mmCIF file of C-alpha atoms in Angstrom:
data_model
loop_
_atom_site.group_PDB
_atom_site.id
_atom_site.type_symbol
_atom_site.label_atom_id
_atom_site.label_comp_id
_atom_site.label_asym_id
_atom_site.label_seq_id
_atom_site.Cartn_x
_atom_site.Cartn_y
_atom_site.Cartn_z
ATOM 1 C CA UNK A 1 6.187 -260.016 -51.366
ATOM 2 C CA UNK A 2 9.812 -259.121 -50.716
ATOM 3 C CA UNK A 3 10.233 -260.473 -47.200
ATOM 4 C CA UNK A 4 11.354 -264.032 -46.533
ATOM 5 C CA UNK A 5 9.205 -266.130 -44.155
ATOM 6 C CA UNK A 6 11.762 -268.936 -44.189
ATOM 7 C CA UNK A 7 11.379 -272.493 -45.414
ATOM 8 C CA UNK A 8 8.799 -274.916 -44.080
ATOM 9 C CA UNK A 9 8.999 -278.693 -44.160
ATOM 10 C CA UNK A 10 7.204 -279.067 -47.502
ATOM 11 C CA UNK A 11 9.700 -276.682 -49.162
ATOM 12 C CA UNK A 12 12.635 -279.129 -48.973
ATOM 13 C CA UNK A 13 13.596 -281.606 -51.682
ATOM 14 C CA UNK A 14 15.851 -284.595 -51.208
ATOM 15 C CA UNK A 15 19.235 -284.021 -52.854
ATOM 16 C CA UNK A 16 18.934 -280.241 -53.266
ATOM 17 C CA UNK A 17 21.992 -278.148 -52.391
ATOM 18 C CA UNK A 18 21.370 -274.829 -50.682
ATOM 19 C CA UNK A 19 24.002 -272.087 -50.893
ATOM 20 C CA UNK A 20 23.596 -269.954 -47.783
ATOM 21 C CA UNK A 21 23.836 -266.167 -47.887
ATOM 22 C CA UNK A 22 26.235 -263.680 -46.289
ATOM 23 C CA UNK A 23 29.834 -264.959 -46.123
ATOM 24 C CA UNK A 24 31.704 -263.730 -43.074
ATOM 25 C CA UNK A 25 35.298 -262.589 -42.640
ATOM 26 C CA UNK A 26 36.530 -263.513 -39.169
ATOM 27 C CA UNK A 27 38.968 -261.456 -37.119
ATOM 28 C CA UNK A 28 40.393 -261.125 -33.647
ATOM 29 C CA UNK A 29 37.161 -259.400 -32.682
ATOM 30 C CA UNK A 30 35.200 -262.650 -32.874
ATOM 31 C CA UNK A 31 37.890 -264.379 -30.821
ATOM 32 C CA UNK A 32 37.819 -261.702 -28.122
ATOM 33 C CA UNK A 33 34.036 -261.819 -27.864
ATOM 34 C CA UNK A 34 34.026 -265.616 -27.807
ATOM 35 C CA UNK A 35 36.601 -265.728 -25.021
ATOM 36 C CA UNK A 36 34.664 -263.111 -23.060
ATOM 37 C CA UNK A 37 31.294 -264.828 -23.404
ATOM 38 C CA UNK A 38 32.227 -268.304 -22.193
ATOM 39 C CA UNK A 39 35.193 -267.664 -21.202
ATOM 40 C CA UNK A 40 37.286 -269.956 -23.406
ATOM 41 C CA UNK A 41 40.907 -270.443 -22.353
ATOM 42 C CA UNK A 42 42.532 -273.357 -24.154
ATOM 43 C CA UNK A 43 46.123 -272.270 -24.711
ATOM 44 C CA UNK A 44 46.410 -273.246 -28.377
ATOM 45 C CA UNK A 45 43.637 -270.779 -29.275
ATOM 46 C CA UNK A 46 44.731 -268.097 -26.817
ATOM 47 C CA UNK A 47 48.424 -267.614 -27.562
ATOM 48 C CA UNK A 48 50.291 -267.240 -30.854
ATOM 49 C CA UNK A 49 53.530 -268.138 -29.076
ATOM 50 C CA UNK A 50 52.063 -271.313 -27.566
ATOM 51 C CA UNK A 51 50.685 -272.294 -30.990
ATOM 52 C CA UNK A 52 54.070 -271.678 -32.663
ATOM 53 C CA UNK A 53 55.762 -273.904 -30.081
ATOM 54 C CA UNK A 54 53.271 -276.571 -31.174
ATOM 55 C CA UNK A 55 54.230 -276.262 -34.842
ATOM 56 C CA UNK A 56 51.493 -273.916 -36.081
ATOM 57 C CA UNK A 57 52.144 -270.496 -37.651
ATOM 58 C CA UNK A 58 49.905 -268.764 -35.085
ATOM 59 C CA UNK A 59 46.854 -269.422 -32.942
ATOM 60 C CA UNK A 60 43.947 -270.482 -35.163
ATOM 61 C CA UNK A 61 40.385 -269.411 -34.454
ATOM 62 C CA UNK A 62 38.688 -271.572 -31.821
ATOM 63 C CA UNK A 63 37.140 -274.727 -33.282
ATOM 64 C CA UNK A 64 33.692 -273.721 -32.024
ATOM 65 C CA UNK A 65 34.005 -270.237 -33.540
ATOM 66 C CA UNK A 66 34.270 -272.036 -36.875
ATOM 67 C CA UNK A 67 31.275 -274.213 -35.971
ATOM 68 C CA UNK A 68 29.062 -271.310 -34.853
ATOM 69 C CA UNK A 69 29.948 -269.263 -37.926
ATOM 70 C CA UNK A 70 29.139 -272.087 -40.349
ATOM 71 C CA UNK A 71 25.998 -273.020 -38.402
ATOM 72 C CA UNK A 72 24.720 -269.430 -38.230
ATOM 73 C CA UNK A 73 24.833 -269.069 -42.010
ATOM 74 C CA UNK A 74 22.466 -272.039 -42.364
ATOM 75 C CA UNK A 75 19.734 -270.885 -40.000
ATOM 76 C CA UNK A 76 17.668 -268.705 -42.400
ATOM 77 C CA UNK A 77 17.381 -271.630 -44.829
ATOM 78 C CA UNK A 78 17.268 -274.623 -42.474
ATOM 79 C CA UNK A 79 15.979 -273.768 -39.026
ATOM 80 C CA UNK A 80 14.244 -270.385 -39.155
ATOM 81 C CA UNK A 81 10.931 -272.197 -38.592
ATOM 82 C CA UNK A 82 12.388 -275.009 -36.522
ATOM 83 C CA UNK A 83 10.692 -276.442 -33.476
ATOM 84 C CA UNK A 84 13.906 -278.057 -32.269
ATOM 85 C CA UNK A 85 17.440 -278.870 -33.402
ATOM 86 C CA UNK A 86 17.566 -282.618 -32.773
ATOM 87 C CA UNK A 87 21.078 -283.891 -33.289
ATOM 88 C CA UNK A 88 24.468 -284.031 -35.012
ATOM 89 C CA UNK A 89 26.657 -286.681 -36.647
ATOM 90 C CA UNK A 90 29.695 -287.164 -38.888
ATOM 91 C CA UNK A 91 31.260 -283.809 -38.026
ATOM 92 C CA UNK A 92 34.887 -283.173 -38.975
ATOM 93 C CA UNK A 93 37.122 -280.104 -38.752
ATOM 94 C CA UNK A 94 39.168 -280.409 -41.933
ATOM 95 C CA UNK A 95 41.413 -277.328 -41.816
ATOM 96 C CA UNK A 96 42.154 -274.545 -39.320
ATOM 97 C CA UNK A 97 40.323 -271.234 -39.667
ATOM 98 C CA UNK A 98 42.652 -268.247 -39.348
ATOM 99 C CA UNK A 99 41.912 -264.583 -38.599
ATOM 100 C CA UNK A 100 41.179 -262.974 -41.958
ATOM 101 C CA UNK A 101 39.544 -266.060 -43.462
ATOM 102 C CA UNK A 102 36.144 -265.601 -45.097
ATOM 103 C CA UNK A 103 33.714 -268.425 -44.371
ATOM 104 C CA UNK A 104 30.586 -269.389 -46.287
ATOM 105 C CA UNK A 105 28.242 -272.364 -45.927
ATOM 106 C CA UNK A 106 26.292 -274.739 -48.113
ATOM 107 C CA UNK A 107 23.957 -277.611 -47.185
ATOM 108 C CA UNK A 108 22.667 -280.685 -48.993
ATOM 109 C CA UNK A 109 19.304 -282.150 -47.981
ATOM 110 C CA UNK A 110 20.030 -285.831 -47.291
ATOM 111 C CA UNK A 111 16.869 -286.927 -45.463
ATOM 112 C CA UNK A 112 13.177 -286.085 -45.001
ATOM 113 C CA UNK A 113 10.480 -287.642 -42.837
ATOM 114 C CA UNK A 114 7.090 -286.159 -41.935
ATOM 115 C CA UNK A 115 5.970 -286.584 -38.326
ATOM 116 C CA UNK A 116 2.839 -288.576 -37.541
ATOM 117 C CA UNK A 117 1.021 -285.407 -36.382
ATOM 118 C CA UNK A 118 1.133 -284.027 -39.934
ATOM 119 C CA UNK A 119 2.110 -280.605 -38.588
ATOM 120 C CA UNK A 120 5.883 -280.915 -38.868
ATOM 121 C CA UNK A 121 8.690 -283.066 -40.175
ATOM 122 C CA UNK A 122 12.382 -283.801 -39.734
ATOM 123 C CA UNK A 123 14.954 -282.517 -42.223
ATOM 124 C CA UNK A 124 18.511 -283.935 -42.373
ATOM 125 C CA UNK A 125 21.232 -281.800 -43.957
ATOM 126 C CA UNK A 126 24.943 -282.196 -44.531
ATOM 127 C CA UNK A 127 26.509 -278.774 -44.103
ATOM 128 C CA UNK A 128 29.950 -277.679 -45.285
ATOM 129 C CA UNK A 129 31.857 -274.561 -44.343
ATOM 130 C CA UNK A 130 34.238 -273.282 -47.015
ATOM 131 C CA UNK A 131 36.941 -270.631 -46.891
ATOM 132 C CA UNK A 132 37.800 -267.978 -49.483
ATOM 133 C CA UNK A 133 39.835 -270.528 -51.465
ATOM 134 C CA UNK A 134 36.934 -272.955 -51.671
ATOM 135 C CA UNK A 135 38.558 -275.403 -49.245
ATOM 136 C CA UNK A 136 36.164 -277.193 -46.886
ATOM 137 C CA UNK A 137 37.145 -276.329 -43.318
ATOM 138 C CA UNK A 138 34.252 -278.060 -41.535
ATOM 139 C CA UNK A 139 31.441 -280.481 -42.349
ATOM 140 C CA UNK A 140 28.705 -282.061 -40.264
ATOM 141 C CA UNK A 141 25.228 -283.560 -40.452
ATOM 142 C CA UNK A 142 22.373 -282.228 -38.366
ATOM 143 C CA UNK A 143 18.664 -282.913 -38.258
ATOM 144 C CA UNK A 144 15.955 -280.443 -37.395
ATOM 145 C CA UNK A 145 12.237 -280.637 -36.689
ATOM 146 C CA UNK A 146 10.575 -278.020 -38.905
ATOM 147 C CA UNK A 147 6.975 -276.780 -38.973
ATOM 148 C CA UNK A 148 4.748 -277.302 -42.004
ATOM 149 C CA UNK A 149 3.144 -274.276 -43.590
ATOM 150 C CA UNK A 150 0.147 -276.329 -44.734
ATOM 151 C CA UNK A 151 -0.825 -279.501 -42.911
ATOM 152 C CA UNK A 152 -2.575 -280.681 -46.066
ATOM 153 C CA UNK A 153 0.609 -280.519 -48.136
ATOM 154 C CA UNK A 154 1.569 -284.029 -49.326
ATOM 155 C CA UNK A 155 4.330 -285.737 -47.384
ATOM 156 C CA UNK A 156 7.539 -286.591 -49.247
ATOM 157 C CA UNK A 157 8.586 -290.223 -49.473
ATOM 158 C CA UNK A 158 10.397 -290.783 -46.163
ATOM 159 C CA UNK A 159 14.164 -291.141 -46.361
ATOM 160 C CA UNK A 160 16.249 -291.406 -43.198
ATOM 161 C CA UNK A 161 20.006 -291.358 -43.900
ATOM 162 C CA UNK A 162 22.266 -294.070 -42.526
ATOM 163 C CA UNK A 163 24.822 -292.187 -40.444
ATOM 164 C CA UNK A 164 28.005 -293.412 -38.801
ATOM 165 C CA UNK A 165 27.784 -293.570 -35.016
ATOM 166 C CA UNK A 166 31.464 -292.632 -34.661
ATOM 167 C CA UNK A 167 33.935 -290.812 -36.884
ATOM 168 C CA UNK A 168 36.709 -293.307 -37.631
ATOM 169 C CA UNK A 169 39.809 -292.058 -35.783
ATOM 170 C CA UNK A 170 41.865 -292.954 -38.855
ATOM 171 C CA UNK A 171 39.984 -290.216 -40.737
ATOM 172 C CA UNK A 172 40.683 -287.468 -38.179
ATOM 173 C CA UNK A 173 42.462 -284.519 -39.765
ATOM 174 C CA UNK A 174 45.355 -283.192 -37.705
ATOM 175 C CA UNK A 175 46.401 -279.649 -38.728
ATOM 176 C CA UNK A 176 49.544 -279.617 -40.826
ATOM 177 C CA UNK A 177 52.643 -279.098 -38.684
ATOM 178 C CA UNK A 178 50.999 -279.788 -35.316
ATOM 179 C CA UNK A 179 53.669 -281.211 -33.027
ATOM 180 C CA UNK A 180 53.204 -281.581 -29.267
ATOM 181 C CA UNK A 181 56.747 -282.765 -28.458
ATOM 182 C CA UNK A 182 57.564 -279.318 -27.014
ATOM 183 C CA UNK A 183 54.177 -278.937 -25.332
ATOM 184 C CA UNK A 184 54.340 -276.755 -22.203
ATOM 185 C CA UNK A 185 51.984 -278.245 -19.608
ATOM 186 C CA UNK A 186 52.576 -275.387 -17.177
ATOM 187 C CA UNK A 187 51.394 -272.785 -19.675
ATOM 188 C CA UNK A 188 48.526 -275.025 -20.780
ATOM 189 C CA UNK A 189 47.187 -275.096 -17.235
ATOM 190 C CA UNK A 190 47.259 -278.785 -16.257
ATOM 191 C CA UNK A 191 49.718 -281.670 -16.139
ATOM 192 C CA UNK A 192 47.338 -284.413 -17.320
ATOM 193 C CA UNK A 193 48.662 -286.155 -20.440
ATOM 194 C CA UNK A 194 46.933 -288.363 -22.996
ATOM 195 C CA UNK A 195 48.185 -291.419 -21.120
ATOM 196 C CA UNK A 196 46.690 -290.227 -17.833
ATOM 197 C CA UNK A 197 43.122 -290.712 -19.087
ATOM 198 C CA UNK A 198 41.494 -294.133 -18.913
ATOM 199 C CA UNK A 199 38.565 -295.372 -21.007
ATOM 200 C CA UNK A 200 35.451 -295.274 -18.832
ATOM 201 C CA UNK A 201 36.824 -292.530 -16.572
ATOM 202 C CA UNK A 202 34.335 -289.799 -15.634
ATOM 203 C CA UNK A 203 35.348 -286.247 -14.737
ATOM 204 C CA UNK A 204 33.191 -283.800 -12.796
ATOM 205 C CA UNK A 205 34.211 -280.366 -14.073
ATOM 206 C CA UNK A 206 33.057 -278.789 -10.791
ATOM 207 C CA UNK A 207 32.355 -275.231 -11.950
ATOM 208 C CA UNK A 208 29.081 -273.713 -13.123
ATOM 209 C CA UNK A 209 27.909 -270.747 -15.187
ATOM 210 C CA UNK A 210 24.489 -269.109 -14.827
ATOM 211 C CA UNK A 211 23.044 -268.211 -18.221
ATOM 212 C CA UNK A 212 22.032 -264.554 -18.518
ATOM 213 C CA UNK A 213 19.571 -263.172 -21.068
ATOM 214 C CA UNK A 214 22.005 -260.518 -22.243
ATOM 215 C CA UNK A 215 24.868 -262.942 -22.809
ATOM 216 C CA UNK A 216 22.955 -265.577 -24.718
ATOM 217 C CA UNK A 217 21.274 -262.921 -26.861
ATOM 218 C CA UNK A 218 24.648 -261.324 -27.642
ATOM 219 C CA UNK A 219 26.119 -264.724 -28.537
ATOM 220 C CA UNK A 220 23.235 -265.639 -30.839
ATOM 221 C CA UNK A 221 23.487 -262.296 -32.616
ATOM 222 C CA UNK A 222 27.264 -262.643 -32.866
ATOM 223 C CA UNK A 223 26.856 -265.830 -34.907
ATOM 224 C CA UNK A 224 24.052 -264.240 -36.978
ATOM 225 C CA UNK A 225 21.679 -266.989 -35.882
ATOM 226 C CA UNK A 226 18.180 -265.724 -36.732
ATOM 227 C CA UNK A 227 16.047 -268.668 -35.489
ATOM 228 C CA UNK A 228 12.807 -267.187 -34.158
ATOM 229 C CA UNK A 229 12.710 -269.270 -30.971
ATOM 230 C CA UNK A 230 15.900 -267.580 -29.743
ATOM 231 C CA UNK A 231 14.668 -264.008 -30.177
ATOM 232 C CA UNK A 232 10.879 -263.885 -30.171
ATOM 233 C CA UNK A 233 9.227 -264.946 -26.905
ATOM 234 C CA UNK A 234 5.839 -265.264 -28.653
ATOM 235 C CA UNK A 235 7.163 -268.340 -30.475
ATOM 236 C CA UNK A 236 6.696 -270.459 -27.326
ATOM 237 C CA UNK A 237 3.582 -270.922 -25.215
ATOM 238 C CA UNK A 238 5.599 -270.362 -22.026
ATOM 239 C CA UNK A 239 6.817 -266.972 -23.310
ATOM 240 C CA UNK A 240 10.481 -267.921 -22.897
ATOM 241 C CA UNK A 241 13.307 -267.498 -25.379
ATOM 242 C CA UNK A 242 15.103 -270.760 -26.031
ATOM 243 C CA UNK A 243 18.866 -270.662 -25.521
ATOM 244 C CA UNK A 244 20.766 -271.457 -28.747
ATOM 245 C CA UNK A 245 22.094 -274.995 -28.377
ATOM 246 C CA UNK A 246 25.524 -273.935 -29.588
ATOM 247 C CA UNK A 247 25.721 -271.520 -26.658
ATOM 248 C CA UNK A 248 25.312 -274.482 -24.306
ATOM 249 C CA UNK A 249 27.960 -276.438 -26.257
ATOM 250 C CA UNK A 250 30.489 -273.629 -25.821
ATOM 251 C CA UNK A 251 29.654 -273.178 -22.132
ATOM 252 C CA UNK A 252 30.120 -276.898 -21.513
ATOM 253 C CA UNK A 253 33.347 -277.042 -23.530
ATOM 254 C CA UNK A 254 34.744 -274.140 -21.530
ATOM 255 C CA UNK A 255 33.732 -275.718 -18.223
ATOM 256 C CA UNK A 256 35.538 -278.899 -19.291
ATOM 257 C CA UNK A 257 38.844 -277.010 -19.162
ATOM 258 C CA UNK A 258 38.932 -277.931 -15.461
ATOM 259 C CA UNK A 259 40.056 -281.527 -15.931
ATOM 260 C CA UNK A 260 40.622 -281.473 -19.703
ATOM 261 C CA UNK A 261 42.795 -278.406 -20.257
ATOM 262 C CA UNK A 262 45.060 -280.396 -22.563
ATOM 263 C CA UNK A 263 42.251 -281.614 -24.830
ATOM 264 C CA UNK A 264 43.208 -278.714 -27.045
ATOM 265 C CA UNK A 265 41.453 -279.087 -30.400
ATOM 266 C CA UNK A 266 38.074 -280.550 -31.333
ATOM 267 C CA UNK A 267 38.576 -282.392 -34.626
ATOM 268 C CA UNK A 268 35.392 -284.459 -34.955
ATOM 269 C CA UNK A 269 31.798 -284.526 -33.771
ATOM 270 C CA UNK A 270 30.488 -288.088 -33.499
ATOM 271 C CA UNK A 271 27.023 -287.238 -32.291
ATOM 272 C CA UNK A 272 25.055 -284.958 -30.078
ATOM 273 C CA UNK A 273 21.635 -284.244 -28.655
ATOM 274 C CA UNK A 274 20.108 -281.170 -27.077
ATOM 275 C CA UNK A 275 18.321 -283.312 -24.516
ATOM 276 C CA UNK A 276 16.228 -280.628 -22.804
ATOM 277 C CA UNK A 277 15.731 -276.892 -23.386
ATOM 278 C CA UNK A 278 17.900 -274.339 -21.617
ATOM 279 C CA UNK A 279 16.590 -270.949 -20.489
ATOM 280 C CA UNK A 280 18.027 -267.790 -18.962
ATOM 281 C CA UNK A 281 18.534 -268.276 -15.230
ATOM 282 C CA UNK A 282 19.683 -271.890 -15.555
ATOM 283 C CA UNK A 283 23.086 -272.635 -14.043
ATOM 284 C CA UNK A 284 24.977 -274.926 -16.399
ATOM 285 C CA UNK A 285 27.448 -277.513 -15.107
ATOM 286 C CA UNK A 286 29.278 -280.262 -16.973
ATOM 287 C CA UNK A 287 30.915 -283.659 -16.732
ATOM 288 C CA UNK A 288 32.858 -285.767 -19.216
ATOM 289 C CA UNK A 289 33.460 -289.448 -19.839
ATOM 290 C CA UNK A 290 36.436 -290.868 -21.725
ATOM 291 C CA UNK A 291 34.907 -293.151 -24.364
ATOM 292 C CA UNK A 292 37.974 -294.122 -26.383
ATOM 293 C CA UNK A 293 41.562 -293.234 -27.221
ATOM 294 C CA UNK A 294 43.515 -293.342 -30.474
ATOM 295 C CA UNK A 295 47.000 -292.582 -31.697
ATOM 296 C CA UNK A 296 47.644 -290.168 -34.558
ATOM 297 C CA UNK A 297 50.518 -289.840 -36.999
ATOM 298 C CA UNK A 298 51.389 -286.376 -35.665
ATOM 299 C CA UNK A 299 54.349 -286.274 -33.268
ATOM 300 C CA UNK A 300 53.282 -286.181 -29.627
ATOM 301 C CA UNK A 301 49.569 -285.974 -30.510
ATOM 302 C CA UNK A 302 46.878 -288.398 -29.368
ATOM 303 C CA UNK A 303 43.093 -288.311 -29.802
ATOM 304 C CA UNK A 304 40.599 -288.641 -26.958
ATOM 305 C CA UNK A 305 36.986 -289.557 -27.649
ATOM 306 C CA UNK A 306 34.960 -287.713 -25.033
ATOM 307 C CA UNK A 307 31.321 -287.556 -23.989
ATOM 308 C CA UNK A 308 30.515 -284.056 -22.744
ATOM 309 C CA UNK A 309 27.298 -283.706 -20.733
ATOM 310 C CA UNK A 310 25.885 -280.341 -19.697
ATOM 311 C CA UNK A 311 23.238 -280.320 -17.000
ATOM 312 C CA UNK A 312 21.158 -277.919 -14.948
ATOM 313 C CA UNK A 313 22.298 -277.152 -11.435
ATOM 314 C CA UNK A 314 20.705 -279.333 -8.761
ATOM 315 C CA UNK A 315 21.175 -282.722 -10.431
ATOM 316 C CA UNK A 316 23.704 -285.349 -9.441
ATOM 317 C CA UNK A 317 27.011 -284.811 -11.310
ATOM 318 C CA UNK A 318 26.804 -287.910 -13.528
ATOM 319 C CA UNK A 319 23.063 -288.005 -14.229
ATOM 320 C CA UNK A 320 22.246 -288.953 -17.826
ATOM 321 C CA UNK A 321 19.321 -291.278 -18.572
ATOM 322 C CA UNK A 322 16.697 -293.103 -16.557
ATOM 323 C CA UNK A 323 15.754 -296.767 -16.719
ATOM 324 C CA UNK A 324 13.279 -295.908 -19.487
ATOM 325 C CA UNK A 325 16.158 -294.707 -21.672
ATOM 326 C CA UNK A 326 14.981 -291.105 -21.593
ATOM 327 C CA UNK A 327 17.280 -288.265 -20.639
ATOM 328 C CA UNK A 328 17.098 -286.999 -17.078
ATOM 329 C CA UNK A 329 15.176 -283.667 -17.073
ATOM 330 C CA UNK A 330 18.308 -281.925 -15.820
ATOM 331 C CA UNK A 331 20.424 -282.921 -18.853
ATOM 332 C CA UNK A 332 20.775 -280.173 -21.457
ATOM 333 C CA UNK A 333 23.425 -281.566 -23.803
ATOM 334 C CA UNK A 334 24.961 -284.940 -24.611
ATOM 335 C CA UNK A 335 27.900 -284.443 -27.000
ATOM 336 C CA UNK A 336 30.330 -287.060 -28.322
ATOM 337 C CA UNK A 337 33.535 -285.705 -29.897
ATOM 338 C CA UNK A 338 37.211 -286.343 -30.631
ATOM 339 C CA UNK A 339 39.841 -283.917 -29.308
ATOM 340 C CA UNK A 340 43.601 -283.771 -29.770
ATOM 341 C CA UNK A 341 45.755 -284.009 -26.638
ATOM 342 C CA UNK A 342 49.451 -284.152 -25.861
ATOM 343 C CA UNK A 343 50.955 -287.553 -25.146
#
């Protein structure tokens, strides 16, 4: 048999390192498609001249382009037979990705736990994205619920990793040379500085985007994400294709521009949950909450810890969880991240 059915839960071993296939060289083409799909418009990723004024040699690739590229490489080995992508932790962007860089991915299995139904289990992996020089540009942990091939297969000894709830702001990596002392707020699109945001403040990002079949399918193909639930409608009893969670992340991040235009660079991912499935026809809206603030050693650069919530149209703007602690059915994404902003 020459075809690859993908891994099932019983195929994983604690501590194994998986080198993922098909490195990818990124170019301005990926940037143009990314900006067209969402549409992303943070100035640091849109303009070489703006980036140079901020101390960088040119505009790097968008932070989420790096994330989607690294993530997409892992799908055939980690989530081809996934039921759901459950969460993220300990994510850090460690170096900018530039047009012309070649990115590859590798993952270490750091946790395994069979579900009580005996038909599936949860796999935790720490994934690293590396460039052509072998430098790690991005790392994160995610956990995935994966089907078993054989319900009778023996369960591994359960091991659930102990993960940090928040990336220590002292460990945030600010790109070399980044300097916001000459930051142009007019060109960036808003006047709100780091000091204008208060811990506990919530921001309704107002706008919405209706998800179309063609756009989410193009995006998932762009990142070479081959998970069956995104392409094959027979994988679900309702006959629907599940929207790639990263597509919702990018939509929400783009919507957050209205109110957070100066939160320029995502540098860490503290945690995240795809709370409810998203399908074509849903109109996605977003709100954010300022969870924390931190200074950095870079001139003029501060870090905002933000909760980004994407929700289906029709819900109240700041809906999140009910009294039972469960997510409101309208909530699609609950993402906790650090972003760099001008002081």
